[in-house]
Short mmCIF file of N, CA, C and O in Angstrom, two decimals:
data_model
loop_
_atom_site.label_atom_id
_atom_site.label_comp_id
_atom_site.label_asym_id
_atom_site.label_seq_id
_atom_site.Cartn_x
_atom_site.Cartn_y
_atom_site.Cartn_z
N MET N 647 -3.12 47.47 3.23
CA MET N 647 -3.73 46.69 2.18
C MET N 647 -2.65 46.09 1.30
O MET N 647 -1.70 46.76 0.94
N LYS N 648 -2.78 44.81 0.99
CA LYS N 648 -1.78 44.13 0.17
C LYS N 648 -1.93 44.51 -1.29
O LYS N 648 -3.03 44.73 -1.78
N SER N 649 -0.80 44.51 -1.96
CA SER N 649 -0.84 44.81 -3.39
C SER N 649 -1.34 43.58 -4.16
O SER N 649 -1.31 42.45 -3.67
N TRP N 650 -1.79 43.82 -5.38
CA TRP N 650 -2.25 42.71 -6.22
C TRP N 650 -1.11 41.75 -6.54
O TRP N 650 -1.31 40.55 -6.65
N ARG N 651 0.07 42.29 -6.67
CA ARG N 651 1.23 41.44 -6.97
C ARG N 651 1.46 40.41 -5.86
O ARG N 651 1.67 39.23 -6.11
N SER N 652 1.39 40.83 -4.60
CA SER N 652 1.60 39.89 -3.49
C SER N 652 0.43 38.92 -3.35
O SER N 652 0.62 37.76 -3.00
N ARG N 653 -0.77 39.35 -3.66
CA ARG N 653 -1.92 38.44 -3.61
C ARG N 653 -1.82 37.36 -4.69
O ARG N 653 -2.09 36.20 -4.44
N VAL N 654 -1.44 37.76 -5.91
CA VAL N 654 -1.28 36.80 -7.01
C VAL N 654 -0.17 35.82 -6.67
O VAL N 654 -0.29 34.61 -6.90
N ALA N 655 0.93 36.31 -6.11
CA ALA N 655 2.03 35.43 -5.73
C ALA N 655 1.60 34.43 -4.67
O ALA N 655 1.97 33.25 -4.72
N ALA N 656 0.81 34.87 -3.70
CA ALA N 656 0.33 33.97 -2.64
C ALA N 656 -0.60 32.91 -3.21
O ALA N 656 -0.49 31.72 -2.86
N VAL N 657 -1.49 33.30 -4.10
CA VAL N 657 -2.41 32.33 -4.72
C VAL N 657 -1.62 31.32 -5.55
O VAL N 657 -1.89 30.12 -5.53
N PHE N 658 -0.63 31.80 -6.28
CA PHE N 658 0.21 30.91 -7.09
C PHE N 658 0.95 29.91 -6.20
O PHE N 658 1.02 28.72 -6.51
N ALA N 659 1.51 30.37 -5.08
CA ALA N 659 2.25 29.49 -4.17
C ALA N 659 1.34 28.41 -3.58
O ALA N 659 1.72 27.24 -3.50
N VAL N 660 0.14 28.81 -3.17
CA VAL N 660 -0.81 27.84 -2.60
C VAL N 660 -1.23 26.82 -3.67
O VAL N 660 -1.29 25.63 -3.42
N GLY N 661 -1.49 27.30 -4.88
CA GLY N 661 -1.88 26.40 -5.97
C GLY N 661 -0.77 25.43 -6.33
O GLY N 661 -1.01 24.25 -6.57
N ALA N 662 0.47 25.92 -6.38
CA ALA N 662 1.61 25.05 -6.70
C ALA N 662 1.78 23.98 -5.62
O ALA N 662 2.07 22.82 -5.92
N ALA N 663 1.62 24.36 -4.37
CA ALA N 663 1.74 23.38 -3.27
C ALA N 663 0.63 22.35 -3.34
O ALA N 663 0.86 21.16 -3.10
N ALA N 664 -0.57 22.78 -3.69
CA ALA N 664 -1.69 21.84 -3.78
C ALA N 664 -1.49 20.81 -4.88
O ALA N 664 -1.96 19.68 -4.79
N ILE N 665 -0.75 21.18 -5.91
CA ILE N 665 -0.46 20.24 -7.00
C ILE N 665 0.77 19.39 -6.67
O ILE N 665 0.78 18.19 -6.89
N ALA N 666 1.80 20.01 -6.10
CA ALA N 666 3.07 19.31 -5.88
C ALA N 666 3.01 18.28 -4.77
O ALA N 666 3.61 17.21 -4.89
N ILE N 667 2.31 18.54 -3.71
CA ILE N 667 2.31 17.61 -2.56
C ILE N 667 1.75 16.24 -2.93
O ILE N 667 2.39 15.24 -2.65
N PRO N 668 0.60 16.11 -3.59
CA PRO N 668 0.14 14.77 -3.95
C PRO N 668 1.05 14.08 -4.97
O PRO N 668 1.15 12.86 -4.96
N LEU N 669 1.71 14.84 -5.83
CA LEU N 669 2.58 14.22 -6.83
C LEU N 669 3.86 13.67 -6.23
O LEU N 669 4.46 12.75 -6.76
N THR N 670 4.32 14.25 -5.13
CA THR N 670 5.56 13.81 -4.52
C THR N 670 5.35 12.78 -3.42
O THR N 670 6.30 12.18 -2.94
N ALA N 671 4.14 12.57 -3.00
CA ALA N 671 3.86 11.59 -1.94
C ALA N 671 4.11 10.19 -2.48
O ALA N 671 3.80 9.87 -3.62
N SER N 672 4.68 9.35 -1.66
CA SER N 672 4.94 7.98 -2.10
C SER N 672 3.64 7.17 -2.09
O SER N 672 2.77 7.40 -1.26
N PRO N 673 3.52 6.21 -3.00
CA PRO N 673 2.30 5.42 -3.03
C PRO N 673 2.19 4.51 -1.80
O PRO N 673 3.20 4.03 -1.29
N ALA N 674 1.00 4.29 -1.35
CA ALA N 674 0.78 3.43 -0.19
C ALA N 674 0.78 1.98 -0.64
O ALA N 674 0.11 1.61 -1.60
N HIS N 675 1.57 1.17 0.03
CA HIS N 675 1.58 -0.27 -0.24
C HIS N 675 0.83 -0.96 0.89
O HIS N 675 0.90 -0.55 2.04
N ALA N 676 0.18 -2.01 0.54
CA ALA N 676 -0.61 -2.73 1.52
C ALA N 676 0.27 -3.44 2.54
O ALA N 676 -0.15 -3.76 3.62
N GLY N 677 1.53 -3.70 2.21
CA GLY N 677 2.41 -4.42 3.10
C GLY N 677 2.20 -5.91 2.94
O GLY N 677 1.59 -6.37 1.98
N PRO N 678 2.70 -6.67 3.87
CA PRO N 678 2.60 -8.12 3.74
C PRO N 678 1.16 -8.59 3.87
O PRO N 678 0.31 -7.87 4.40
N PRO N 679 0.88 -9.77 3.41
CA PRO N 679 -0.47 -10.32 3.57
C PRO N 679 -0.83 -10.40 5.05
O PRO N 679 0.05 -10.44 5.90
N PRO N 680 -2.12 -10.42 5.36
CA PRO N 680 -2.52 -10.47 6.77
C PRO N 680 -2.06 -11.77 7.43
O PRO N 680 -1.91 -12.79 6.78
N GLY N 681 -1.85 -11.68 8.72
CA GLY N 681 -1.42 -12.84 9.48
C GLY N 681 0.04 -12.70 9.85
O GLY N 681 0.77 -11.92 9.27
N GLY N 682 0.46 -13.46 10.82
CA GLY N 682 1.84 -13.38 11.28
C GLY N 682 2.76 -14.27 10.48
O GLY N 682 2.35 -15.07 9.66
N GLY N 683 4.05 -14.11 10.73
CA GLY N 683 5.05 -14.97 10.12
C GLY N 683 5.65 -14.46 8.83
O GLY N 683 6.54 -15.09 8.29
N TRP N 684 5.19 -13.32 8.28
CA TRP N 684 5.74 -12.80 7.03
C TRP N 684 7.00 -12.00 7.32
O TRP N 684 7.05 -11.20 8.23
N VAL N 685 8.03 -12.24 6.52
CA VAL N 685 9.32 -11.58 6.67
C VAL N 685 9.68 -10.90 5.35
O VAL N 685 9.71 -11.56 4.31
N GLN N 686 9.96 -9.60 5.39
CA GLN N 686 10.39 -8.92 4.17
C GLN N 686 11.86 -9.25 3.94
O GLN N 686 12.69 -9.07 4.81
N VAL N 687 12.16 -9.75 2.74
CA VAL N 687 13.52 -10.15 2.44
C VAL N 687 14.19 -9.26 1.41
O VAL N 687 15.35 -9.44 1.11
N GLY N 688 13.46 -8.29 0.87
CA GLY N 688 14.08 -7.38 -0.08
C GLY N 688 13.06 -6.71 -0.97
O GLY N 688 11.86 -6.87 -0.81
N ALA N 689 13.59 -5.98 -1.94
CA ALA N 689 12.77 -5.31 -2.94
C ALA N 689 13.58 -5.21 -4.22
O ALA N 689 14.75 -4.86 -4.19
N THR N 690 12.97 -5.56 -5.33
CA THR N 690 13.64 -5.54 -6.62
C THR N 690 12.64 -5.13 -7.69
O THR N 690 11.45 -5.40 -7.57
N THR N 691 13.14 -4.52 -8.75
CA THR N 691 12.28 -4.13 -9.87
C THR N 691 12.13 -5.30 -10.83
O THR N 691 13.10 -5.93 -11.23
N TYR N 692 10.88 -5.60 -11.19
CA TYR N 692 10.56 -6.64 -12.16
C TYR N 692 9.60 -6.07 -13.19
O TYR N 692 8.95 -5.06 -12.95
N ASP N 693 9.47 -6.76 -14.32
CA ASP N 693 8.55 -6.33 -15.37
C ASP N 693 7.11 -6.66 -15.05
O ASP N 693 6.20 -6.06 -15.61
N SER N 694 6.87 -7.66 -14.19
CA SER N 694 5.51 -8.03 -13.82
C SER N 694 5.54 -8.80 -12.51
O SER N 694 6.59 -9.26 -12.07
N ARG N 695 4.36 -8.93 -11.90
CA ARG N 695 4.26 -9.70 -10.65
C ARG N 695 4.61 -11.17 -10.88
O ARG N 695 5.28 -11.80 -10.08
N SER N 696 4.18 -11.71 -12.03
CA SER N 696 4.48 -13.12 -12.30
C SER N 696 5.98 -13.35 -12.47
O SER N 696 6.51 -14.38 -12.05
N GLU N 697 6.69 -12.37 -13.05
CA GLU N 697 8.15 -12.51 -13.15
C GLU N 697 8.79 -12.46 -11.77
O GLU N 697 9.71 -13.22 -11.49
N CYS N 698 8.27 -11.61 -10.89
CA CYS N 698 8.77 -11.55 -9.52
C CYS N 698 8.63 -12.90 -8.84
O CYS N 698 9.57 -13.42 -8.25
N VAL N 699 7.44 -13.48 -8.93
CA VAL N 699 7.19 -14.78 -8.29
C VAL N 699 8.09 -15.85 -8.89
O VAL N 699 8.72 -16.63 -8.17
N ARG N 700 8.18 -15.89 -10.21
CA ARG N 700 8.99 -16.90 -10.90
C ARG N 700 10.46 -16.80 -10.49
O ARG N 700 11.09 -17.80 -10.15
N GLU N 701 11.01 -15.59 -10.47
CA GLU N 701 12.42 -15.41 -10.13
C GLU N 701 12.69 -15.68 -8.64
O GLU N 701 13.70 -16.28 -8.29
N GLU N 702 11.80 -15.23 -7.78
CA GLU N 702 12.03 -15.37 -6.35
C GLU N 702 11.81 -16.80 -5.84
O GLU N 702 12.39 -17.19 -4.85
N ARG N 703 10.99 -17.57 -6.52
CA ARG N 703 10.77 -18.95 -6.09
C ARG N 703 12.05 -19.77 -6.08
O ARG N 703 12.24 -20.63 -5.24
N SER N 704 12.92 -19.48 -7.04
CA SER N 704 14.17 -20.25 -7.10
C SER N 704 15.10 -19.91 -5.94
O SER N 704 15.96 -20.71 -5.59
N GLY N 705 14.92 -18.74 -5.31
CA GLY N 705 15.79 -18.34 -4.21
C GLY N 705 15.25 -18.65 -2.83
O GLY N 705 15.92 -18.40 -1.84
N VAL N 706 14.06 -19.19 -2.74
CA VAL N 706 13.45 -19.45 -1.43
C VAL N 706 14.05 -20.71 -0.81
O VAL N 706 14.16 -21.74 -1.46
N ASP N 707 14.42 -20.61 0.45
CA ASP N 707 14.84 -21.79 1.20
C ASP N 707 13.57 -22.43 1.75
O ASP N 707 13.04 -22.01 2.78
N TRP N 708 13.05 -23.41 1.05
CA TRP N 708 11.75 -23.99 1.39
C TRP N 708 11.79 -24.78 2.69
O TRP N 708 10.76 -25.19 3.20
N ARG N 709 12.97 -24.98 3.28
CA ARG N 709 13.02 -25.61 4.61
C ARG N 709 12.61 -24.61 5.69
O ARG N 709 12.11 -24.99 6.73
N LYS N 710 12.86 -23.30 5.44
CA LYS N 710 12.53 -22.27 6.42
C LYS N 710 11.21 -21.57 6.11
O LYS N 710 10.55 -21.06 7.00
N TYR N 711 10.84 -21.50 4.83
CA TYR N 711 9.66 -20.76 4.42
C TYR N 711 8.72 -21.65 3.63
O TYR N 711 9.13 -22.61 3.02
N ASP N 712 7.43 -21.30 3.65
CA ASP N 712 6.47 -22.11 2.90
C ASP N 712 5.64 -21.31 1.90
O ASP N 712 4.90 -21.90 1.13
N LYS N 713 5.77 -19.97 1.91
CA LYS N 713 5.00 -19.14 0.97
C LYS N 713 5.85 -17.97 0.52
O LYS N 713 6.77 -17.55 1.22
N LEU N 714 5.49 -17.41 -0.63
CA LEU N 714 6.16 -16.26 -1.20
C LEU N 714 5.11 -15.24 -1.61
O LEU N 714 4.04 -15.61 -2.09
N TYR N 715 5.40 -13.95 -1.39
CA TYR N 715 4.45 -12.90 -1.78
C TYR N 715 5.24 -11.73 -2.37
O TYR N 715 6.19 -11.25 -1.75
N CYS N 716 4.87 -11.29 -3.57
CA CYS N 716 5.46 -10.12 -4.20
C CYS N 716 4.44 -8.99 -4.17
O CYS N 716 3.37 -9.11 -4.77
N ASP N 717 4.75 -7.90 -3.48
CA ASP N 717 3.82 -6.78 -3.34
C ASP N 717 4.29 -5.61 -4.19
O ASP N 717 5.36 -5.06 -3.98
N GLY N 718 3.49 -5.26 -5.20
CA GLY N 718 3.79 -4.13 -6.07
C GLY N 718 2.52 -3.67 -6.75
O GLY N 718 1.44 -4.20 -6.52
N ASN N 719 2.66 -2.67 -7.60
CA ASN N 719 1.49 -2.10 -8.27
C ASN N 719 1.13 -2.82 -9.57
O ASN N 719 0.19 -2.44 -10.24
N GLY N 720 1.87 -3.83 -9.95
CA GLY N 720 1.62 -4.52 -11.21
C GLY N 720 2.42 -3.88 -12.32
O GLY N 720 2.82 -2.73 -12.25
N GLY N 721 2.68 -4.64 -13.35
CA GLY N 721 3.48 -4.12 -14.45
C GLY N 721 4.91 -3.89 -14.02
O GLY N 721 5.40 -4.45 -13.05
N HIS N 722 5.64 -3.07 -14.78
CA HIS N 722 7.04 -2.77 -14.45
C HIS N 722 7.05 -1.90 -13.20
O HIS N 722 6.64 -0.75 -13.22
N ASP N 723 7.52 -2.48 -12.09
CA ASP N 723 7.45 -1.80 -10.81
C ASP N 723 8.47 -2.41 -9.87
O ASP N 723 9.01 -3.48 -10.13
N GLN N 724 8.71 -1.73 -8.76
CA GLN N 724 9.54 -2.31 -7.71
C GLN N 724 8.62 -3.11 -6.79
O GLN N 724 7.62 -2.60 -6.31
N TYR N 725 8.97 -4.36 -6.56
CA TYR N 725 8.16 -5.26 -5.74
C TYR N 725 8.86 -5.53 -4.42
O TYR N 725 10.05 -5.80 -4.38
N GLN N 726 8.08 -5.43 -3.34
CA GLN N 726 8.55 -5.83 -2.02
C GLN N 726 8.37 -7.34 -1.95
O GLN N 726 7.31 -7.85 -2.29
N ILE N 727 9.38 -8.04 -1.49
CA ILE N 727 9.34 -9.50 -1.49
C ILE N 727 9.25 -9.99 -0.04
O ILE N 727 10.05 -9.60 0.81
N TYR N 728 8.26 -10.84 0.20
CA TYR N 728 8.02 -11.39 1.53
C TYR N 728 8.01 -12.90 1.47
O TYR N 728 7.48 -13.49 0.51
N TYR N 729 8.58 -13.53 2.47
CA TYR N 729 8.50 -14.98 2.65
C TYR N 729 7.74 -15.23 3.94
O TYR N 729 7.80 -14.44 4.87
N HIS N 730 7.06 -16.35 4.00
CA HIS N 730 6.31 -16.73 5.19
C HIS N 730 7.06 -17.83 5.92
O HIS N 730 7.36 -18.87 5.34
N ARG N 731 7.34 -17.60 7.20
CA ARG N 731 8.06 -18.62 8.00
C ARG N 731 7.15 -19.81 8.26
O ARG N 731 5.98 -19.67 8.50
N ARG N 732 7.75 -20.96 8.23
CA ARG N 732 7.03 -22.20 8.56
C ARG N 732 6.65 -22.20 10.01
O ARG N 732 7.21 -21.65 10.85
#
């Protein structure tokens, strides 16, 4: 028969794991917009999605690409940057 001390320790370990695992999991990103031709060109932290779009538009080679997409959670976040090939 197990002692109460080992039972309490086991319950504590299971409870800690149940809390820690969801907190350490990385958030799921939707990835590029649906359809082919999207190329990930980097990831950078911006204060907002609109700032990401504004800053990245100046760096797009519009001869090779025709669309820009910044994928992030909104607000101050790291955004994945995608360009769409012509």
